[in-house]
PDB file of C-alpha atoms in Angstrom:
ATOM      1  CA  MET A  98      15.820 241.927  88.156  1.00 58.00           C
ATOM      2  CA  GLU A  99      14.255 244.660  86.075  1.00 62.00           C
ATOM      3  CA  ASN A 100      15.534 245.680  82.634  1.00 65.00           C
ATOM      4  CA  THR A 101      15.357 242.135  81.268  1.00 85.00           C
ATOM      5  CA  LYS A 102      15.511 242.274  77.489  1.00 95.00           C
ATOM      6  CA  LYS A 103      15.482 239.913  74.511  1.00 97.00           C
ATOM      7  CA  ILE A 104      17.887 239.828  71.576  1.00 97.00           C
ATOM      8  CA  ASP A 105      17.999 237.557  68.524  1.00 97.00           C
ATOM      9  CA  ILE A 106      21.393 235.848  68.263  1.00 96.00           C
ATOM     10  CA  ASN A 107      22.259 233.081  65.785  1.00 95.00           C
ATOM     11  CA  GLY A 108      18.703 231.772  65.557  1.00 94.00           C
ATOM     12  CA  GLU A 109      17.953 232.055  69.272  1.00 96.00           C
ATOM     13  CA  SER A 110      16.096 234.617  71.351  1.00 97.00           C
ATOM     14  CA  LEU A 111      18.338 235.296  74.330  1.00 97.00           C
ATOM     15  CA  ALA A 112      17.009 236.819  77.538  1.00 98.00           C
ATOM     16  CA  TYR A 113      19.460 239.116  79.293  1.00 98.00           C
ATOM     17  CA  PHE A 114      19.710 241.785  81.967  1.00 97.00           C
ATOM     18  CA  ASP A 115      21.482 245.025  81.103  1.00 96.00           C
ATOM     19  CA  ASN A 116      21.601 248.214  83.170  1.00 94.00           C
ATOM     20  CA  GLU A 117      22.941 250.031  80.061  1.00 92.00           C
ATOM     21  CA  LYS A 118      25.278 252.346  81.932  1.00 90.00           C
ATOM     22  CA  GLY A 119      28.952 252.496  82.789  1.00 84.00           C
ATOM     23  CA  ASN A 120      32.132 252.285  80.752  1.00 79.00           C
ATOM     24  CA  SER A 121      33.679 248.892  81.454  1.00 87.00           C
ATOM     25  CA  THR A 122      31.277 245.957  81.072  1.00 96.00           C
ATOM     26  CA  LEU A 123      30.917 243.014  83.441  1.00 98.00           C
ATOM     27  CA  LEU A 124      29.383 240.112  81.523  1.00 98.00           C
ATOM     28  CA  PHE A 125      28.254 237.242  83.759  1.00 98.00           C
ATOM     29  CA  LEU A 126      27.912 233.720  82.319  1.00 98.00           C
ATOM     30  CA  HIS A 127      26.055 231.135  84.389  1.00 98.00           C
ATOM     31  CA  GLY A 128      26.706 227.405  84.525  1.00 96.00           C
ATOM     32  CA  ALA A 129      24.763 224.496  83.055  1.00 95.00           C
ATOM     33  CA  PHE A 130      21.142 223.908  84.154  1.00 95.00           C
ATOM     34  CA  ILE A 131      20.800 227.246  85.968  1.00 97.00           C
ATOM     35  CA  ASN A 132      20.175 230.822  84.752  1.00 97.00           C
ATOM     36  CA  LYS A 133      21.083 234.504  84.963  1.00 97.00           C
ATOM     37  CA  GLU A 134      19.056 234.997  88.155  1.00 97.00           C
ATOM     38  CA  TYR A 135      21.877 233.349  90.121  1.00 98.00           C
ATOM     39  CA  TRP A 136      23.861 236.566  89.570  1.00 98.00           C
ATOM     40  CA  ASN A 137      21.247 238.917  91.070  1.00 97.00           C
ATOM     41  CA  GLU A 138      23.377 239.873  94.082  1.00 97.00           C
ATOM     42  CA  GLN A 139      26.324 240.692  91.824  1.00 98.00           C
ATOM     43  CA  LEU A 140      24.198 242.664  89.367  1.00 97.00           C
ATOM     44  CA  SER A 141      22.795 244.817  92.172  1.00 96.00           C
ATOM     45  CA  TYR A 142      26.164 245.348  93.828  1.00 97.00           C
ATOM     46  CA  PHE A 143      28.117 246.361  90.730  1.00 96.00           C
ATOM     47  CA  SER A 144      25.424 248.226  88.793  1.00 94.00           C
ATOM     48  CA  GLU A 145      26.340 251.682  90.138  1.00 91.00           C
ATOM     49  CA  LYS A 146      29.910 251.707  88.829  1.00 91.00           C
ATOM     50  CA  HIS A 147      29.793 249.330  85.857  1.00 95.00           C
ATOM     51  CA  ARG A 148      27.664 248.230  82.972  1.00 96.00           C
ATOM     52  CA  VAL A 149      26.468 244.824  84.147  1.00 97.00           C
ATOM     53  CA  ILE A 150      24.994 242.155  81.898  1.00 97.00           C
ATOM     54  CA  ALA A 151      23.844 238.630  82.654  1.00 98.00           C
ATOM     55  CA  VAL A 152      22.464 236.437  79.911  1.00 98.00           C
ATOM     56  CA  ASP A 153      20.461 233.217  79.888  1.00 98.00           C
ATOM     57  CA  LEU A 154      22.447 230.861  77.678  1.00 97.00           C
ATOM     58  CA  PRO A 155      20.437 229.091  74.945  1.00 96.00           C
ATOM     59  CA  GLY A 156      18.279 226.346  76.422  1.00 96.00           C
ATOM     60  CA  HIS A 157      18.375 227.958  79.865  1.00 96.00           C
ATOM     61  CA  GLY A 158      16.165 230.353  81.779  1.00 95.00           C
ATOM     62  CA  LYS A 159      13.984 232.413  79.467  1.00 95.00           C
ATOM     63  CA  SER A 160      16.101 231.930  76.335  1.00 96.00           C
ATOM     64  CA  THR A 161      15.004 229.676  73.491  1.00 96.00           C
ATOM     65  CA  HIS A 162      16.480 226.338  72.401  1.00 94.00           C
ATOM     66  CA  ASN A 163      15.896 226.227  68.670  1.00 91.00           C
ATOM     67  CA  THR A 164      19.326 225.063  67.530  1.00 84.00           C
ATOM     68  CA  GLU A 165      20.321 221.496  68.355  1.00 84.00           C
ATOM     69  CA  ASN A 166      24.010 222.171  68.865  1.00 88.00           C
ATOM     70  CA  TRP A 167      25.065 222.007  72.490  1.00 90.00           C
ATOM     71  CA  THR A 168      28.808 222.621  72.327  1.00 89.00           C
ATOM     72  CA  GLY A 169      31.104 225.129  73.975  1.00 89.00           C
ATOM     73  CA  LEU A 170      32.067 226.534  70.590  1.00 92.00           C
ATOM     74  CA  ARG A 171      28.415 227.188  69.741  1.00 94.00           C
ATOM     75  CA  PHE A 172      27.887 229.070  73.019  1.00 96.00           C
ATOM     76  CA  GLY A 173      31.112 230.998  72.456  1.00 96.00           C
ATOM     77  CA  LYS A 174      29.847 232.146  69.069  1.00 96.00           C
ATOM     78  CA  ASP A 175      26.569 233.246  70.654  1.00 97.00           C
ATOM     79  CA  ILE A 176      28.253 235.318  73.368  1.00 98.00           C
ATOM     80  CA  SER A 177      30.765 236.784  70.929  1.00 97.00           C
ATOM     81  CA  LYS A 178      27.868 237.841  68.719  1.00 97.00           C
ATOM     82  CA  LEU A 179      26.104 239.327  71.746  1.00 97.00           C
ATOM     83  CA  ILE A 180      29.187 241.436  72.510  1.00 97.00           C
ATOM     84  CA  GLN A 181      29.244 242.664  68.925  1.00 96.00           C
ATOM     85  CA  GLU A 182      25.506 243.371  68.705  1.00 96.00           C
ATOM     86  CA  LEU A 183      25.523 245.395  71.933  1.00 95.00           C
ATOM     87  CA  ALA A 184      28.794 247.127  70.940  1.00 94.00           C
ATOM     88  CA  LEU A 185      30.344 246.278  74.302  1.00 94.00           C
ATOM     89  CA  GLN A 186      33.792 247.637  75.119  1.00 91.00           C
ATOM     90  CA  ASP A 187      36.336 246.767  77.822  1.00 95.00           C
ATOM     91  CA  VAL A 188      34.494 243.562  78.700  1.00 97.00           C
ATOM     92  CA  ILE A 189      35.378 241.488  81.739  1.00 98.00           C
ATOM     93  CA  LEU A 190      33.916 237.986  81.439  1.00 98.00           C
ATOM     94  CA  ILE A 191      32.904 236.197  84.633  1.00 98.00           C
ATOM     95  CA  GLY A 192      32.112 232.527  84.045  1.00 98.00           C
ATOM     96  CA  HIS A 193      30.761 230.128  86.636  1.00 98.00           C
ATOM     97  CA  SER A 194      31.160 226.381  86.098  1.00 97.00           C
ATOM     98  CA  PHE A 195      30.307 225.556  82.449  1.00 96.00           C
ATOM     99  CA  GLY A 196      30.103 229.306  81.884  1.00 97.00           C
ATOM    100  CA  SER A 197      33.887 229.345  82.286  1.00 97.00           C
ATOM    101  CA  ASP A 198      34.243 227.124  79.226  1.00 96.00           C
ATOM    102  CA  VAL A 199      31.884 229.414  77.330  1.00 97.00           C
ATOM    103  CA  MET A 200      34.140 232.269  78.440  1.00 98.00           C
ATOM    104  CA  LEU A 201      37.241 230.556  76.990  1.00 97.00           C
ATOM    105  CA  GLU A 202      35.489 229.893  73.688  1.00 97.00           C
ATOM    106  CA  THR A 203      34.284 233.494  73.531  1.00 97.00           C
ATOM    107  CA  VAL A 204      37.684 235.093  74.071  1.00 97.00           C
ATOM    108  CA  THR A 205      39.181 232.754  71.468  1.00 95.00           C
ATOM    109  CA  ILE A 206      36.694 234.100  68.922  1.00 95.00           C
ATOM    110  CA  ASN A 207      36.679 237.725  70.038  1.00 87.00           C
ATOM    111  CA  ASP A 208      39.671 238.952  72.024  1.00 84.00           C
ATOM    112  CA  THR A 209      39.421 242.561  70.805  1.00 88.00           C
ATOM    113  CA  ASN A 210      36.734 243.731  73.204  1.00 92.00           C
ATOM    114  CA  ILE A 211      37.644 241.551  76.200  1.00 97.00           C
ATOM    115  CA  ILE A 212      40.105 242.779  78.852  1.00 97.00           C
ATOM    116  CA  GLY A 213      39.648 240.289  81.687  1.00 97.00           C
ATOM    117  CA  LEU A 214      38.707 236.680  82.490  1.00 98.00           C
ATOM    118  CA  ILE A 215      37.451 235.360  85.815  1.00 98.00           C
ATOM    119  CA  GLU A 216      36.367 231.747  86.329  1.00 98.00           C
ATOM    120  CA  ILE A 217      34.424 230.669  89.381  1.00 98.00           C
ATOM    121  CA  ASP A 218      34.733 227.178  90.884  1.00 98.00           C
ATOM    122  CA  HIS A 219      35.357 225.287  87.683  1.00 97.00           C
ATOM    123  CA  MET A 220      38.951 224.584  86.703  1.00 97.00           C
ATOM    124  CA  LYS A 221      39.863 222.530  89.753  1.00 96.00           C
ATOM    125  CA  ASN A 222      41.249 219.545  87.838  1.00 95.00           C
ATOM    126  CA  VAL A 223      42.172 220.863  84.416  1.00 95.00           C
ATOM    127  CA  GLY A 224      42.556 218.153  81.787  1.00 92.00           C
ATOM    128  CA  MET A 225      41.155 215.362  83.940  1.00 90.00           C
ATOM    129  CA  GLU A 226      38.495 213.255  82.220  1.00 87.00           C
ATOM    130  CA  LEU A 227      36.114 210.912  83.979  1.00 84.00           C
ATOM    131  CA  PRO A 228      36.587 207.222  83.143  1.00 88.00           C
ATOM    132  CA  LYS A 229      34.489 206.131  80.168  1.00 86.00           C
ATOM    133  CA  GLU A 230      32.656 203.593  82.319  1.00 89.00           C
ATOM    134  CA  THR A 231      31.577 206.357  84.719  1.00 86.00           C
ATOM    135  CA  VAL A 232      30.432 208.620  81.886  1.00 85.00           C
ATOM    136  CA  ASP A 233      28.480 205.775  80.267  1.00 88.00           C
ATOM    137  CA  GLN A 234      26.796 205.022  83.578  1.00 89.00           C
ATOM    138  CA  ILE A 235      25.782 208.662  84.093  1.00 88.00           C
ATOM    139  CA  VAL A 236      24.475 209.057  80.547  1.00 88.00           C
ATOM    140  CA  GLN A 237      22.535 205.805  80.855  1.00 92.00           C
ATOM    141  CA  GLY A 238      21.004 207.114  84.074  1.00 91.00           C
ATOM    142  CA  LEU A 239      20.125 210.438  82.470  1.00 91.00           C
ATOM    143  CA  ASN A 240      18.304 208.716  79.629  1.00 93.00           C
ATOM    144  CA  ALA A 241      16.451 206.393  81.987  1.00 94.00           C
ATOM    145  CA  ASP A 242      15.586 208.873  84.762  1.00 94.00           C
ATOM    146  CA  PHE A 243      16.808 212.384  84.003  1.00 93.00           C
ATOM    147  CA  GLU A 244      15.387 214.114  87.091  1.00 91.00           C
ATOM    148  CA  ASN A 245      16.686 211.733  89.751  1.00 92.00           C
ATOM    149  CA  THR A 246      20.069 211.264  88.072  1.00 92.00           C
ATOM    150  CA  CYS A 247      20.498 215.057  88.007  1.00 91.00           C
ATOM    151  CA  LYS A 248      19.556 215.288  91.673  1.00 90.00           C
ATOM    152  CA  GLN A 249      22.086 212.630  92.622  1.00 90.00           C
ATOM    153  CA  PHE A 250      24.810 214.314  90.580  1.00 89.00           C
ATOM    154  CA  ALA A 251      24.097 217.683  92.201  1.00 91.00           C
ATOM    155  CA  LYS A 252      24.119 216.272  95.716  1.00 91.00           C
ATOM    156  CA  GLN A 253      27.350 214.340  95.181  1.00 90.00           C
ATOM    157  CA  ALA A 254      29.377 216.851  93.151  1.00 92.00           C
ATOM    158  CA  LEU A 255      27.977 220.328  93.772  1.00 96.00           C
ATOM    159  CA  LEU A 256      26.504 220.362  97.280  1.00 97.00           C
ATOM    160  CA  THR A 257      27.371 219.057 100.733  1.00 96.00           C
ATOM    161  CA  GLU A 258      25.336 218.103 103.782  1.00 96.00           C
ATOM    162  CA  ALA A 259      26.232 221.517 105.251  1.00 97.00           C
ATOM    163  CA  THR A 260      24.764 223.492 102.341  1.00 98.00           C
ATOM    164  CA  ASP A 261      21.790 225.653 103.321  1.00 98.00           C
ATOM    165  CA  PHE A 262      18.507 223.946 102.461  1.00 97.00           C
ATOM    166  CA  LYS A 263      17.280 227.010 100.536  1.00 97.00           C
ATOM    167  CA  ILE A 264      20.207 226.697  98.119  1.00 97.00           C
ATOM    168  CA  VAL A 265      19.694 222.941  97.836  1.00 97.00           C
ATOM    169  CA  SER A 266      15.996 223.426  97.117  1.00 96.00           C
ATOM    170  CA  LYS A 267      16.623 226.142  94.519  1.00 96.00           C
ATOM    171  CA  LEU A 268      19.232 224.104  92.693  1.00 96.00           C
ATOM    172  CA  LEU A 269      17.237 220.876  92.647  1.00 94.00           C
ATOM    173  CA  THR A 270      14.179 222.749  91.402  1.00 94.00           C
ATOM    174  CA  ASP A 271      16.159 224.274  88.529  1.00 95.00           C
ATOM    175  CA  TYR A 272      17.671 220.898  87.667  1.00 92.00           C
ATOM    176  CA  LYS A 273      14.198 219.348  87.723  1.00 88.00           C
ATOM    177  CA  GLU A 274      12.923 221.959  85.257  1.00 91.00           C
ATOM    178  CA  MET A 275      15.804 221.531  82.800  1.00 93.00           C
ATOM    179  CA  ASN A 276      14.804 220.204  79.382  1.00 93.00           C
ATOM    180  CA  PRO A 277      16.424 216.749  78.972  1.00 94.00           C
ATOM    181  CA  LYS A 278      16.782 217.363  75.216  1.00 93.00           C
ATOM    182  CA  VAL A 279      19.188 220.149  76.136  1.00 94.00           C
ATOM    183  CA  GLY A 280      20.617 218.813  79.376  1.00 93.00           C
ATOM    184  CA  ILE A 281      21.708 215.350  78.255  1.00 93.00           C
ATOM    185  CA  PRO A 282      23.743 216.376  75.171  1.00 93.00           C
ATOM    186  CA  LEU A 283      25.156 219.332  77.121  1.00 92.00           C
ATOM    187  CA  LEU A 284      26.427 217.079  79.897  1.00 90.00           C
ATOM    188  CA  GLU A 285      27.751 214.527  77.412  1.00 89.00           C
ATOM    189  CA  TYR A 286      29.695 217.283  75.681  1.00 91.00           C
ATOM    190  CA  GLY A 287      30.953 218.579  79.020  1.00 90.00           C
ATOM    191  CA  PHE A 288      32.363 215.178  79.932  1.00 88.00           C
ATOM    192  CA  SER A 289      34.455 215.225  76.737  1.00 89.00           C
ATOM    193  CA  TYR A 290      35.569 218.839  77.105  1.00 92.00           C
ATOM    194  CA  PRO A 291      38.827 218.587  79.151  1.00 92.00           C
ATOM    195  CA  LYS A 292      41.036 218.113  76.072  1.00 93.00           C
ATOM    196  CA  ARG A 293      39.565 221.159  74.327  1.00 94.00           C
ATOM    197  CA  GLU A 294      39.812 223.136  77.570  1.00 95.00           C
ATOM    198  CA  THR A 295      43.538 222.463  77.893  1.00 96.00           C
ATOM    199  CA  GLU A 296      44.124 223.551  74.294  1.00 95.00           C
ATOM    200  CA  LEU A 297      42.368 226.862  74.920  1.00 96.00           C
ATOM    201  CA  LEU A 298      44.204 227.468  78.187  1.00 96.00           C
ATOM    202  CA  LYS A 299      47.598 226.855  76.596  1.00 94.00           C
ATOM    203  CA  GLY A 300      46.826 229.495  73.983  1.00 92.00           C
ATOM    204  CA  LEU A 301      45.389 232.010  76.439  1.00 95.00           C
ATOM    205  CA  GLU A 302      46.957 235.472  76.300  1.00 94.00           C
ATOM    206  CA  LEU A 303      44.927 237.218  78.996  1.00 97.00           C
ATOM    207  CA  LYS A 304      45.653 236.345  82.617  1.00 97.00           C
ATOM    208  CA  LEU A 305      43.095 233.966  84.140  1.00 98.00           C
ATOM    209  CA  TYR A 306      41.731 234.822  87.582  1.00 98.00           C
ATOM    210  CA  SER A 307      40.288 231.795  89.393  1.00 98.00           C
ATOM    211  CA  ILE A 308      37.967 231.877  92.399  1.00 98.00           C
ATOM    212  CA  HIS A 309      37.417 228.435  93.905  1.00 98.00           C
ATOM    213  CA  VAL A 310      35.333 227.289  96.865  1.00 98.00           C
ATOM    214  CA  ASN A 311      37.061 225.006  99.364  1.00 98.00           C
ATOM    215  CA  TYR A 312      34.206 222.475  99.701  1.00 97.00           C
ATOM    216  CA  SER A 313      36.275 220.466  97.204  1.00 96.00           C
ATOM    217  CA  PRO A 314      40.042 220.755  96.613  1.00 96.00           C
ATOM    218  CA  THR A 315      41.824 222.410  93.698  1.00 97.00           C
ATOM    219  CA  ASN A 316      44.662 220.666  91.882  1.00 96.00           C
ATOM    220  CA  GLU A 317      46.739 223.794  91.364  1.00 96.00           C
ATOM    221  CA  GLU A 318      49.454 221.837  89.573  1.00 96.00           C
ATOM    222  CA  SER A 319      47.036 221.319  86.703  1.00 95.00           C
ATOM    223  CA  LEU A 320      46.578 225.093  86.397  1.00 96.00           C
ATOM    224  CA  LYS A 321      50.343 225.591  86.387  1.00 96.00           C
ATOM    225  CA  LYS A 322      50.797 222.858  83.795  1.00 96.00           C
ATOM    226  CA  TYR A 323      48.688 224.623  81.195  1.00 96.00           C
ATOM    227  CA  LEU A 324      48.936 228.264  82.257  1.00 97.00           C
ATOM    228  CA  GLY A 325      52.405 228.575  83.766  1.00 96.00           C
ATOM    229  CA  GLU A 326      52.349 231.831  85.724  1.00 95.00           C
ATOM    230  CA  ASN A 327      49.468 233.248  83.700  1.00 96.00           C
ATOM    231  CA  TYR A 328      46.858 232.766  86.414  1.00 97.00           C
ATOM    232  CA  GLU A 329      45.927 233.915  89.920  1.00 98.00           C
ATOM    233  CA  LEU A 330      44.076 231.580  92.270  1.00 98.00           C
ATOM    234  CA  HIS A 331      41.849 232.716  95.131  1.00 98.00           C
ATOM    235  CA  ILE A 332      40.211 230.268  97.546  1.00 98.00           C
ATOM    236  CA  ILE A 333      37.090 231.206  99.504  1.00 97.00           C
ATOM    237  CA  GLU A 334      35.261 229.220 102.159  1.00 97.00           C
ATOM    238  CA  GLY A 335      31.962 227.550 101.434  1.00 98.00           C
ATOM    239  CA  THR A 336      29.989 224.339 101.358  1.00 98.00           C
ATOM    240  CA  CYS A 337      28.904 224.275  97.726  1.00 98.00           C
ATOM    241  CA  HIS A 338      29.537 225.155  94.102  1.00 98.00           C
ATOM    242  CA  TYR A 339      27.479 228.369  94.221  1.00 98.00           C
ATOM    243  CA  PRO A 340      29.297 231.153  96.100  1.00 98.00           C
ATOM    244  CA  MET A 341      27.122 233.797  94.413  1.00 98.00           C
ATOM    245  CA  LEU A 342      24.244 232.393  96.487  1.00 98.00           C
ATOM    246  CA  GLU A 343      26.058 231.195  99.598  1.00 98.00           C
ATOM    247  CA  ASN A 344      28.602 233.983 100.143  1.00 97.00           C
ATOM    248  CA  PRO A 345      27.561 236.908  97.934  1.00 98.00           C
ATOM    249  CA  GLU A 346      29.197 239.585 100.083  1.00 98.00           C
ATOM    250  CA  LYS A 347      32.527 237.762 100.216  1.00 98.00           C
ATOM    251  CA  LEU A 348      32.409 237.015  96.499  1.00 98.00           C
ATOM    252  CA  ASN A 349      31.490 240.597  95.621  1.00 98.00           C
ATOM    253  CA  THR A 350      34.369 241.993  97.668  1.00 98.00           C
ATOM    254  CA  LEU A 351      36.834 239.703  95.919  1.00 98.00           C
ATOM    255  CA  LEU A 352      35.372 240.398  92.480  1.00 98.00           C
ATOM    256  CA  GLU A 353      35.613 244.132  93.107  1.00 97.00           C
ATOM    257  CA  LYS A 354      39.308 243.762  93.910  1.00 97.00           C
ATOM    258  CA  LEU A 355      39.926 241.733  90.747  1.00 98.00           C
ATOM    259  CA  PHE A 356      37.933 244.118  88.538  1.00 97.00           C
ATOM    260  CA  THR A 357      40.051 247.010  89.808  1.00 95.00           C
ATOM    261  CA  GLU A 358      43.261 245.093  89.118  1.00 96.00           C
ATOM    262  CA  ILE A 359      42.166 244.129  85.606  1.00 96.00           C
ATOM    263  CA  VAL A 360      41.174 247.679  84.644  1.00 92.00           C
ATOM    264  CA  ARG A 361      44.365 249.085  86.174  1.00 90.00           C
ATOM    265  CA  ASN A 362      46.532 246.693  84.170  1.00 87.00           C
ATOM    266  CA  GLU A 363      44.724 247.334  80.910  1.00 78.00           C
TER     267      GLU A 363
END
């Protein structure tokens, strides 16, 4: 995408796309190990009616990784600062995967400028932690052979045998290029995040809109447990964790509906 810019935020140089037009702002947050380019179809589709921004999180894409602090709270502070520095108003946050946790941290810090929250294919088993033995095994594998352990994780948890080979190739390439000094502590933190995630969800004031892909099931009872009626779940068909790549038209149509509802209810 054109209009890629750089901004200094909390000791990092963040790369971001910004069309710099429109009233309400759609701020797209990517997941771990990928980058803002995954949102290209959404940025093109929504750029005529909205201000659209997608940012490379620290340690990802074309952003720097100067600060050795790979926690959700740190990322939340970075995105909150970005919102302030760009003087964004009426922000709708769209978080995919780990980006959804960054979204929760951000709205906890700065709820003044944010009017809507949409998470994509992340909160399918809220509050569920992997067994310590499993986590230890994964971390041990990451330290011993980062590239192949990442590939195995992606194939088992994020992709299926039916996923288009172009998506598989893109994802595995991005995982291969991830800096282990960022990736390993980020994944370790992610494995310990469910408790923090439940705390943030219980305190959430804005309604949470969830878009999940049916390649793996959603435990909706876990959403109800922590959010009560303060959520809206939408299921779309797909074979992998990346609907922005696999079903961009279907995702865009649904996002457009949710954006309209959020703005109308504001």
